[in-house]
Coordinates of C-alpha atoms in Angstrom, one line a residue:
M1 CA -27.3 18.7 -20.3
A2 CA -23.7 19.8 -19.5
I3 CA -21.1 17.1 -19.6
S4 CA -19.2 16.5 -16.3
K5 CA -15.4 16.8 -16.0
K6 CA -15.2 13.0 -15.4
E7 CA -17.2 12.2 -18.5
L8 CA -15.1 14.6 -20.5
E9 CA -11.9 13.0 -19.3
F10 CA -13.4 9.5 -20.1
N11 CA -14.2 10.6 -23.7
I12 CA -10.7 12.0 -24.2
N13 CA -9.1 8.8 -22.9
D14 CA -11.5 6.8 -25.1
D15 CA -10.7 8.8 -28.2
Q16 CA -6.9 8.5 -27.7
M17 CA -7.1 4.7 -27.1
R18 CA -9.2 4.2 -30.2
L19 CA -6.7 6.1 -32.3
K20 CA -3.9 3.8 -31.0
I21 CA -6.0 0.7 -31.7
S22 CA -6.7 1.9 -35.3
S23 CA -3.0 2.3 -35.8
L24 CA -2.4 -1.2 -34.3
E25 CA -4.9 -2.7 -36.7
R26 CA -3.4 -1.0 -39.7
E27 CA 0.1 -2.4 -38.9
L28 CA -1.4 -5.9 -38.3
A29 CA -3.1 -5.7 -41.7
K30 CA 0.2 -5.0 -43.4
I31 CA 1.9 -7.8 -41.5
A32 CA -0.8 -10.2 -42.5
E33 CA 0.2 -9.7 -46.2
G34 CA 3.6 -11.3 -45.4
G35 CA 5.9 -10.9 -48.4
G36 CA 3.1 -9.2 -50.4
K37 CA 0.1 -10.1 -52.5
K38 CA 2.1 -11.0 -55.6
R39 CA 4.0 -13.7 -53.7
I40 CA 0.7 -15.0 -52.3
E41 CA -0.7 -15.2 -55.8
K42 CA 2.5 -17.1 -56.9
L43 CA 1.8 -19.7 -54.1
H44 CA -1.7 -20.1 -55.4
E45 CA -0.4 -20.7 -58.9
Q46 CA 1.7 -23.5 -57.5
G47 CA -1.4 -25.1 -55.9
K48 CA -0.4 -24.0 -52.4
L49 CA -2.1 -21.9 -49.7
S50 CA -0.4 -19.1 -47.7
A51 CA 0.5 -19.7 -44.1
R52 CA -2.5 -17.8 -42.8
E53 CA -4.9 -19.6 -45.2
R54 CA -3.5 -22.9 -44.0
I55 CA -4.1 -21.9 -40.3
D56 CA -7.6 -20.7 -41.1
L57 CA -8.5 -24.1 -42.7
L58 CA -6.9 -26.0 -39.8
L59 CA -8.5 -24.3 -36.9
D60 CA -12.2 -24.7 -36.0
P61 CA -14.3 -22.0 -37.6
N62 CA -15.7 -19.1 -35.5
T63 CA -13.5 -20.0 -32.4
E64 CA -11.2 -17.7 -30.4
R65 CA -7.5 -17.6 -31.2
I66 CA -4.4 -15.8 -30.1
E67 CA -1.6 -14.9 -32.5
I68 CA 1.9 -15.0 -30.9
G69 CA 4.6 -12.7 -32.1
A70 CA 2.8 -11.0 -35.0
F71 CA 5.2 -8.0 -34.6
A72 CA 8.3 -10.2 -34.4
G73 CA 11.0 -8.6 -36.6
Y74 CA 8.9 -5.4 -36.9
G75 CA 11.3 -2.6 -38.2
M76 CA 14.2 -5.0 -38.2
Y77 CA 16.4 -6.3 -41.0
K78 CA 15.6 -3.4 -43.3
E79 CA 18.9 -3.9 -45.2
H80 CA 17.6 -7.5 -46.0
G81 CA 14.2 -6.4 -47.2
G82 CA 12.4 -6.9 -43.8
C83 CA 11.0 -10.0 -42.2
P84 CA 7.2 -9.6 -41.5
A85 CA 6.1 -11.6 -38.5
G86 CA 9.5 -13.1 -38.4
G87 CA 8.7 -15.2 -41.4
V88 CA 6.5 -17.6 -39.4
V89 CA 2.9 -17.4 -38.2
I90 CA 2.1 -18.8 -34.7
V91 CA -1.4 -19.2 -33.4
I92 CA -3.0 -20.7 -30.3
G93 CA -6.4 -22.0 -31.3
S94 CA -8.9 -24.9 -31.4
V95 CA -8.5 -27.9 -33.6
T96 CA -11.5 -30.3 -33.4
G97 CA -12.3 -28.8 -30.0
K98 CA -8.7 -29.4 -28.7
Q99 CA -6.5 -26.4 -27.9
C100 CA -3.2 -26.5 -29.9
I101 CA -0.4 -24.3 -31.0
V102 CA 0.2 -24.0 -34.7
V103 CA 3.6 -23.0 -36.3
A104 CA 3.4 -22.2 -40.0
N105 CA 6.4 -21.0 -42.1
D106 CA 5.5 -18.1 -44.4
A107 CA 7.0 -19.0 -47.7
T108 CA 6.3 -15.5 -49.1
V109 CA 9.0 -14.1 -46.8
K110 CA 12.4 -15.1 -48.3
A111 CA 11.0 -18.5 -49.1
G112 CA 10.3 -19.1 -45.4
A113 CA 14.0 -18.8 -44.5
W114 CA 15.0 -18.5 -40.9
F115 CA 16.2 -15.1 -39.7
P116 CA 17.5 -14.8 -36.1
I117 CA 14.1 -13.6 -34.9
T118 CA 12.4 -16.6 -36.7
G119 CA 14.4 -18.9 -34.4
K120 CA 13.5 -17.0 -31.3
K121 CA 9.9 -17.0 -32.3
N122 CA 9.9 -20.8 -33.0
L123 CA 11.5 -21.4 -29.6
R124 CA 8.8 -19.3 -27.9
A125 CA 6.2 -21.5 -29.5
Q126 CA 7.9 -24.6 -28.2
E127 CA 8.3 -23.1 -24.8
I128 CA 4.5 -22.4 -24.6
A129 CA 3.9 -26.0 -25.7
M130 CA 6.3 -27.4 -23.0
E131 CA 5.0 -25.2 -20.2
N132 CA 1.4 -26.1 -20.9
R133 CA 1.7 -29.6 -22.4
L134 CA 0.0 -28.2 -25.5
P135 CA -0.1 -30.2 -28.8
I136 CA 2.0 -28.5 -31.4
I137 CA 1.4 -28.6 -35.2
Y138 CA 4.2 -27.6 -37.6
L139 CA 3.2 -26.5 -41.1
V140 CA 6.6 -26.6 -42.8
D141 CA 7.5 -24.6 -45.9
S142 CA 11.0 -23.2 -45.4
A143 CA 14.2 -22.8 -47.4
G144 CA 16.2 -23.2 -44.1
V145 CA 18.6 -20.8 -42.5
Y146 CA 18.9 -17.3 -44.0
L147 CA 22.6 -17.6 -45.0
P148 CA 23.5 -13.9 -44.9
L149 CA 22.7 -13.9 -41.1
Q150 CA 23.8 -17.5 -40.4
D151 CA 26.2 -16.5 -37.6
E152 CA 23.2 -15.1 -35.6
I153 CA 21.0 -18.2 -36.0
F154 CA 23.1 -21.3 -36.3
P155 CA 25.5 -22.2 -33.5
D156 CA 24.5 -20.8 -30.1
K157 CA 22.3 -22.4 -27.4
E158 CA 19.1 -20.5 -28.2
H159 CA 19.6 -20.8 -32.0
F160 CA 18.3 -23.1 -34.7
G161 CA 19.6 -26.3 -33.3
R162 CA 17.7 -25.8 -30.1
I163 CA 14.5 -26.5 -32.1
F164 CA 15.4 -30.1 -32.6
R165 CA 16.7 -30.5 -29.0
N166 CA 13.2 -29.4 -28.0
N167 CA 11.6 -31.8 -30.4
A168 CA 13.3 -34.6 -28.5
V169 CA 12.5 -33.2 -25.1
M170 CA 8.8 -32.7 -25.9
S171 CA 8.6 -36.2 -27.2
S172 CA 9.9 -37.5 -23.9
M173 CA 7.4 -35.4 -22.1
G174 CA 4.5 -36.9 -24.0
I175 CA 3.6 -33.7 -25.8
V176 CA 2.0 -34.4 -29.2
Q177 CA 3.9 -33.1 -32.2
I178 CA 2.5 -33.3 -35.8
A179 CA 4.5 -32.0 -38.7
A180 CA 3.2 -31.4 -42.3
V181 CA 5.7 -30.7 -45.0
M182 CA 3.8 -28.4 -47.4
G183 CA 6.8 -27.1 -49.3
S184 CA 10.5 -27.0 -48.9
C185 CA 12.1 -28.7 -45.9
V186 CA 15.9 -28.4 -46.3
A187 CA 19.2 -29.3 -44.5
G188 CA 19.0 -29.2 -40.7
G189 CA 15.3 -28.2 -40.9
A190 CA 14.6 -31.7 -42.3
Y191 CA 15.0 -33.1 -38.8
L192 CA 12.0 -31.2 -37.4
P193 CA 9.2 -33.2 -39.1
I194 CA 11.0 -36.5 -38.6
M195 CA 11.5 -35.8 -34.9
S196 CA 7.8 -35.2 -34.6
D197 CA 5.4 -38.0 -33.6
E198 CA 3.8 -38.1 -37.1
S199 CA 4.6 -36.5 -40.4
L200 CA 2.7 -35.7 -43.6
I201 CA 4.1 -34.6 -46.9
V202 CA 2.0 -33.1 -49.7
N203 CA 2.4 -34.8 -53.0
K204 CA 4.3 -32.9 -55.7
T205 CA 4.8 -29.7 -53.5
G206 CA 6.5 -31.1 -50.4
T207 CA 10.2 -32.1 -50.4
I208 CA 12.6 -33.2 -47.6
F209 CA 16.3 -33.6 -48.0
L210 CA 19.6 -32.7 -46.2
A211 CA 20.9 -31.3 -49.5
G212 CA 19.0 -30.3 -52.7
S213 CA 19.8 -31.5 -56.2
Y214 CA 22.2 -28.7 -57.0
L215 CA 24.3 -29.3 -53.8
V216 CA 24.2 -33.1 -54.4
K217 CA 25.6 -32.5 -57.9
A218 CA 28.3 -30.3 -56.6
A219 CA 29.2 -32.5 -53.7
I220 CA 29.2 -36.0 -55.1
G221 CA 28.5 -35.5 -58.8
E222 CA 25.1 -37.2 -58.8
S223 CA 22.4 -35.8 -61.1
I224 CA 18.9 -36.1 -59.7
D225 CA 15.7 -34.0 -59.5
N226 CA 14.3 -32.8 -56.2
E227 CA 11.1 -34.8 -56.5
T228 CA 13.0 -38.1 -56.9
L229 CA 15.5 -37.1 -54.3
G230 CA 13.1 -36.2 -51.5
G231 CA 9.5 -35.9 -52.7
A232 CA 6.3 -37.4 -51.2
T233 CA 6.5 -40.7 -53.1
T234 CA 10.2 -41.2 -52.1
H235 CA 9.6 -40.6 -48.4
N236 CA 6.3 -42.6 -48.2
E237 CA 7.3 -45.6 -50.4
I238 CA 11.1 -45.9 -50.3
S239 CA 12.7 -44.1 -47.2
G240 CA 9.7 -44.5 -44.9
V241 CA 10.5 -41.1 -43.5
C242 CA 6.9 -39.8 -43.7
D243 CA 3.6 -41.4 -42.6
Y244 CA 1.0 -39.8 -44.9
K245 CA 0.9 -38.5 -48.5
P246 CA -2.1 -36.1 -49.0
D247 CA -2.6 -34.8 -52.6
N248 CA -2.9 -31.1 -51.7
D249 CA -2.9 -28.6 -48.9
Q250 CA -6.6 -28.9 -48.2
E251 CA -6.4 -32.7 -47.8
C252 CA -3.3 -32.4 -45.7
L253 CA -5.0 -30.0 -43.2
S254 CA -8.1 -32.3 -43.1
M255 CA -5.9 -35.2 -42.2
I256 CA -4.2 -33.2 -39.4
R257 CA -7.6 -32.4 -38.0
D258 CA -8.5 -36.1 -38.1
L259 CA -5.3 -37.0 -36.2
V260 CA -5.8 -34.3 -33.6
D261 CA -9.4 -35.5 -33.1
K262 CA -8.1 -38.8 -31.9
I263 CA -5.8 -37.4 -29.2
G264 CA -6.7 -38.4 -25.7
K265 CA -8.1 -36.0 -23.1
P266 CA -5.4 -33.8 -21.5
Q267 CA -4.6 -33.5 -17.8
D268 CA -6.6 -31.2 -15.6
A269 CA -4.7 -28.9 -13.3
G270 CA -7.7 -28.4 -11.2
F271 CA -8.2 -24.6 -11.6
D272 CA -11.7 -23.6 -10.6
R273 CA -14.2 -22.5 -13.2
K274 CA -17.9 -21.6 -13.1
A275 CA -20.3 -20.4 -15.7
S276 CA -18.9 -17.2 -17.4
S277 CA -20.5 -13.8 -16.9
L278 CA -19.6 -10.6 -18.7
P279 CA -18.6 -7.5 -16.7
K280 CA -21.5 -5.2 -15.9
V281 CA -19.9 -2.6 -18.1
E282 CA -19.4 -2.8 -21.8
L283 CA -16.1 -4.5 -22.7
K284 CA -15.0 -1.4 -24.8
S285 CA -15.6 0.9 -21.9
I286 CA -12.1 -0.1 -20.8
Y287 CA -10.9 2.3 -23.5
G288 CA -11.9 5.4 -21.4
I289 CA -10.1 4.4 -18.2
L290 CA -6.4 5.0 -18.9
P291 CA -5.4 8.6 -19.4
P292 CA -2.9 9.3 -22.3
E293 CA -0.7 11.3 -19.9
R294 CA 1.6 8.8 -18.3
T295 CA 1.9 10.6 -15.0
K296 CA -1.9 11.3 -14.6
P297 CA -3.6 9.2 -11.9
Y298 CA -6.6 6.8 -12.5
N299 CA -8.2 4.2 -10.4
T300 CA -6.9 0.7 -11.3
K301 CA -10.1 -0.8 -9.7
D302 CA -12.1 0.7 -12.6
L303 CA -9.9 -1.3 -15.0
I304 CA -10.4 -4.5 -13.0
R305 CA -14.2 -4.0 -13.0
A306 CA -14.1 -3.7 -16.8
V307 CA -12.3 -7.1 -17.1
V308 CA -13.8 -9.4 -14.4
D309 CA -17.1 -11.3 -14.4
E310 CA -20.0 -9.2 -13.1
S311 CA -17.4 -6.5 -12.4
E312 CA -17.0 -8.0 -8.9
F313 CA -13.9 -8.8 -7.0
T314 CA -12.8 -9.4 -3.4
E315 CA -10.0 -7.1 -2.5
Y316 CA -7.2 -8.5 -0.3
K317 CA -5.9 -6.1 2.5
P318 CA -7.7 -3.1 0.9
D319 CA -6.5 -0.6 3.5
Y320 CA -2.8 -1.7 3.5
G321 CA -0.1 -1.2 0.8
K322 CA -2.5 0.7 -1.4
S323 CA -0.1 1.3 -4.3
I324 CA -0.8 -2.4 -5.3
V325 CA -4.3 -3.8 -5.6
C326 CA -4.6 -7.5 -4.9
A327 CA -7.9 -9.2 -5.5
Y328 CA -9.7 -12.5 -6.1
A329 CA -12.1 -12.5 -9.0
R330 CA -13.3 -14.6 -12.0
V331 CA -12.5 -14.0 -15.6
D332 CA -14.7 -15.9 -18.1
G333 CA -15.6 -18.1 -15.2
W334 CA -12.0 -18.9 -14.2
S335 CA -10.9 -18.1 -10.6
V336 CA -8.0 -15.7 -10.7
G337 CA -5.8 -13.8 -8.3
I338 CA -5.1 -10.2 -9.6
V339 CA -2.0 -8.2 -8.7
A340 CA -2.3 -4.7 -10.2
N341 CA -0.4 -1.4 -9.8
Q342 CA -2.5 1.5 -8.5
R343 CA -1.7 4.7 -10.3
E344 CA -4.1 6.7 -8.2
I345 CA -2.4 8.8 -5.5
V346 CA -3.6 7.4 -2.2
K347 CA -3.0 7.7 1.5
S348 CA -1.1 4.9 3.3
G349 CA -2.3 3.5 6.6
K350 CA 0.1 6.0 8.3
G351 CA -1.6 8.9 6.6
E352 CA 1.3 9.5 4.1
M353 CA 0.7 10.0 0.4
Q354 CA 1.7 7.2 -1.9
F355 CA 2.4 8.1 -5.5
G356 CA 0.7 6.1 -8.2
G357 CA 2.6 3.3 -10.0
V358 CA 5.3 3.1 -7.4
I359 CA 5.9 0.0 -5.3
Y360 CA 6.3 0.7 -1.6
S361 CA 7.5 -1.7 1.1
D362 CA 4.0 -2.3 2.5
S363 CA 2.7 -2.9 -1.1
A364 CA 5.5 -5.4 -1.8
D365 CA 4.9 -7.2 1.5
K366 CA 1.1 -7.4 0.7
A367 CA 1.7 -8.7 -2.8
A368 CA 4.1 -11.4 -1.7
R369 CA 1.6 -12.7 0.9
F370 CA -1.2 -12.6 -1.7
I371 CA 0.9 -14.5 -4.3
M372 CA 1.7 -17.2 -1.7
N373 CA -2.0 -17.5 -0.9
C374 CA -2.9 -18.0 -4.6
N375 CA -0.3 -20.8 -4.8
Q376 CA -1.7 -22.4 -1.6
K377 CA -5.2 -22.3 -3.2
N378 CA -4.2 -23.3 -6.8
I379 CA -5.4 -20.0 -8.3
P380 CA -3.8 -18.7 -11.5
L381 CA -2.2 -15.2 -11.2
V382 CA -2.8 -12.2 -13.4
F383 CA -0.4 -9.3 -13.2
I384 CA -1.6 -5.9 -14.5
Q385 CA 1.5 -3.7 -15.0
D386 CA 1.6 0.1 -14.8
V387 CA 4.6 0.5 -12.7
T388 CA 7.4 3.1 -12.5
G389 CA 9.5 1.0 -10.1
F390 CA 10.2 0.7 -6.3
M391 CA 10.2 3.8 -4.0
V392 CA 13.6 5.3 -3.5
G393 CA 15.2 7.6 -1.0
S394 CA 16.6 7.3 2.6
K395 CA 13.2 6.6 4.2
S396 CA 12.5 3.7 1.9
E397 CA 16.1 2.3 2.1
H398 CA 16.1 2.5 5.9
G399 CA 12.7 0.8 6.0
G400 CA 14.0 -2.1 4.0
I401 CA 12.5 -1.6 0.6
I402 CA 15.2 -3.9 -1.0
K403 CA 14.2 -6.7 1.5
D404 CA 10.5 -6.3 0.8
G405 CA 11.0 -6.1 -2.9
A406 CA 13.1 -9.2 -2.8
K407 CA 10.3 -11.0 -0.9
M408 CA 7.8 -10.1 -3.6
V409 CA 10.1 -11.2 -6.4
N410 CA 10.9 -14.4 -4.6
A411 CA 7.2 -15.2 -4.1
M412 CA 6.4 -14.5 -7.7
A413 CA 9.4 -16.1 -9.3
N414 CA 8.8 -19.4 -7.5
S415 CA 5.1 -19.5 -8.2
V416 CA 3.9 -22.9 -9.4
V417 CA 0.5 -21.7 -10.5
P418 CA 0.5 -20.2 -14.0
K419 CA 1.1 -16.4 -14.3
F420 CA -0.2 -14.1 -17.0
T421 CA 1.0 -10.5 -17.5
I422 CA -0.8 -7.6 -19.1
V423 CA 1.3 -4.4 -19.6
V424 CA -1.2 -1.6 -19.7
G425 CA 1.0 1.4 -19.1
N426 CA 4.5 1.9 -17.7
S427 CA 6.8 -1.1 -17.1
Y428 CA 10.0 0.4 -15.8
G429 CA 13.0 -0.9 -14.0
A430 CA 12.7 -3.4 -11.2
G431 CA 9.0 -2.9 -11.3
N432 CA 8.9 -4.9 -14.5
Y433 CA 10.6 -7.7 -12.7
A434 CA 8.5 -7.7 -9.6
M435 CA 5.3 -7.6 -11.6
C436 CA 6.2 -10.7 -13.6
G437 CA 8.0 -9.4 -16.7
K438 CA 9.2 -11.7 -19.5
A439 CA 12.2 -12.9 -17.4
Y440 CA 9.9 -14.4 -14.8
D441 CA 8.1 -17.0 -17.1
P442 CA 4.6 -15.7 -17.5
R443 CA 2.7 -18.3 -19.6
L444 CA 1.6 -15.3 -21.8
I445 CA 2.7 -11.7 -21.6
V446 CA 0.9 -9.1 -23.7
A447 CA 0.9 -5.3 -24.0
W448 CA -1.8 -2.7 -24.6
P449 CA -0.9 -0.1 -27.3
T450 CA -0.3 2.3 -24.4
A451 CA 2.5 0.2 -22.9
E452 CA 6.1 1.3 -22.4
I453 CA 8.9 -1.1 -21.4
A454 CA 12.3 0.2 -20.3
V455 CA 14.7 0.8 -17.4
M456 CA 13.1 4.2 -16.9
S457 CA 10.8 6.7 -18.7
G458 CA 12.0 8.5 -21.8
A459 CA 12.0 11.9 -20.1
A460 CA 14.0 10.6 -17.1
A461 CA 16.5 8.7 -19.3
A462 CA 17.0 11.6 -21.6
K463 CA 17.8 13.9 -18.6
V464 CA 20.5 11.4 -17.4
L465 CA 22.0 10.8 -20.8
L466 CA 21.9 14.5 -21.5
Q467 CA 24.0 15.3 -18.5
I468 CA 26.6 12.7 -19.6
E469 CA 26.6 14.1 -23.2
V470 CA 26.9 17.7 -22.1
A471 CA 29.8 16.9 -19.7
S472 CA 31.6 15.0 -22.5
L473 CA 31.2 17.9 -25.0
K474 CA 32.4 20.4 -22.4
T475 CA 35.6 18.5 -21.8
K476 CA 36.2 18.8 -25.5
G477 CA 35.9 22.6 -25.2
E478 CA 32.5 22.9 -26.8
E479 CA 30.2 25.6 -25.4
I480 CA 26.7 24.4 -24.7
T481 CA 24.0 27.0 -25.2
P482 CA 20.5 26.5 -23.9
E483 CA 19.4 26.0 -27.6
R484 CA 22.1 23.4 -28.2
E485 CA 21.1 21.6 -24.9
K486 CA 17.5 21.4 -26.0
E487 CA 18.5 20.1 -29.4
L488 CA 20.6 17.3 -27.7
Y489 CA 17.8 16.5 -25.3
D490 CA 15.2 16.1 -28.1
Q491 CA 17.6 13.9 -30.1
I492 CA 18.2 11.6 -27.1
K493 CA 14.6 11.5 -26.0
N494 CA 13.3 10.7 -29.5
R495 CA 15.8 7.8 -29.8
Y496 CA 14.9 6.5 -26.4
D497 CA 11.2 6.9 -27.0
E498 CA 11.5 4.6 -30.0
Q499 CA 13.0 1.9 -27.9
I500 CA 10.4 2.0 -25.2
S501 CA 7.4 1.7 -27.5
P502 CA 5.3 -1.5 -27.3
Y503 CA 6.2 -2.1 -31.0
Y504 CA 9.9 -2.2 -30.3
A505 CA 9.2 -4.7 -27.4
A506 CA 6.9 -6.9 -29.6
S507 CA 9.4 -6.9 -32.5
R508 CA 12.0 -8.5 -30.2
L509 CA 9.4 -10.8 -28.5
W510 CA 9.7 -9.2 -25.1
V511 CA 5.9 -9.5 -25.2
D512 CA 3.9 -12.1 -27.1
A513 CA 1.4 -9.6 -28.6
I514 CA 0.1 -6.1 -28.6
I515 CA -3.6 -6.4 -28.0
D516 CA -6.9 -4.5 -28.2
P517 CA -7.6 -3.8 -24.5
A518 CA -11.1 -5.2 -25.0
D519 CA -9.4 -8.6 -25.7
T520 CA -7.8 -8.8 -22.2
R521 CA -10.5 -11.2 -21.0
K522 CA -9.9 -13.5 -24.0
I523 CA -6.2 -13.6 -23.4
I524 CA -6.6 -14.5 -19.7
S525 CA -9.3 -17.1 -20.3
M526 CA -7.5 -18.9 -23.2
G527 CA -4.3 -18.7 -21.3
I528 CA -5.7 -20.5 -18.3
E529 CA -7.4 -23.0 -20.5
M530 CA -4.0 -23.7 -22.0
A531 CA -2.3 -23.9 -18.6
S532 CA -4.9 -26.3 -17.3
H533 CA -3.3 -29.1 -19.3
K534 CA -0.4 -29.2 -16.9
V535 CA -0.4 -30.1 -13.2
A536 CA 2.2 -28.3 -11.1
E537 CA 5.3 -30.6 -11.0
K538 CA 6.6 -29.4 -7.6
P539 CA 5.2 -28.0 -4.4
Y540 CA 5.3 -24.3 -3.8
N541 CA 8.5 -23.3 -2.0
V542 CA 9.9 -19.7 -1.8
G543 CA 13.2 -20.7 -0.3
I544 CA 14.8 -18.2 2.1
I545 CA 13.0 -14.9 2.6
Q546 CA 14.1 -12.1 4.9
T547 CA 11.3 -10.8 7.0

């Protein structure tokens, strides 16, 4: 039987996506080794577990988890030997049946020292905890600030000191914080476990002090070993700084599980959930939907069907503002409102063609109204981004595209129900903002391996930058041949393409993770479970909107 054109395209799309996922998995496997196998073996010789081994023992076996910021620091700090995963592993998972966020220093990466990206990643973990009233567990094993880059991590508002400010704020909010000192805990970092609700320190391997023995000797002339200065016995029997003294990592993690087990039931935000049902299509069929060519159209509704329960959804205003699809559905039983860019070229209600991935006035108006409805009904929002921006030109400007775009941004920015963002393809310019980019406080924002995040596409940016470069060279008297122009264009585009890749975005924590598209349902479901711990603290109010 001959294969149809549609089946052929699906298979090509599927193959290309699987190649990207294989590449993603290879990079994640490298990152999981942290500072390398030899350093992990050295930890084992000291009777310690690695950060990831500690998390595996702490979390309930065979339960779902989400790693936040695995690609933090990716490709950065090469002159300092790199910083895999930002030197800290952060996972949202289940501990004795209770969802928690776990922050574990990776002592195989520069002894767990804090790079600038380490601080940013820790702050993101605390932000997630505060936004969702999620218990947070710190597994501390760090040499403190990485001194060669101290000016980029120490004094500013969103630097190292903000961690301890957040400790205090979270305590006042009633968010449970448990800290286990399982190695070094030095200088300013010593405040983190003591500002937590309860602290544990592992006997013979954990130490806490503002200054180690060498600095003490240099500063005041006192000779003392680190264990006597700030070991587990000192802090449990003399200073009273810590609450528990387990004998090894395994006992420490078991004690934390016991402490978490006793935490009272969290709040319920009242999001509706019924029994979960899988989509009618296989989860991995989602691989064949998105074409590798960024300008080629596809039907976003096929993507939605591959994610939602029973592949069923109720579309809002299906015949109006067709470049955005708005729909009510369920994901793993949770009621959700979906706002998704439509890359298929469609006809508007006026019979005009609307280009895929572009936000038009009618689409922005529809999306704003839908977002307000979801807030009225207490329904979490899911944004599926594949957007090139808002429509430009005199017709759009005269029709008030800025006003309608502002209406959508206002409705989204002021939303009190939780928002979750999945970047599946393009995420360009103001479209990134309107579709709940990182600046607009999504509870989680993740990217598929096919995502691109930038002001504009690589080709468009290269053309603009090329014009500027050519004009500059001509003023200097240089003759620009077609060959030289192509060489310049390729150089500019290659540089720009590197910056718009999802790996570049993830390394800087513009997104929380790059995910296998088949895990999209898991991210949404675990995210809503997390968000359900916090009731909206204010009524929905969009302020002033021009109509």
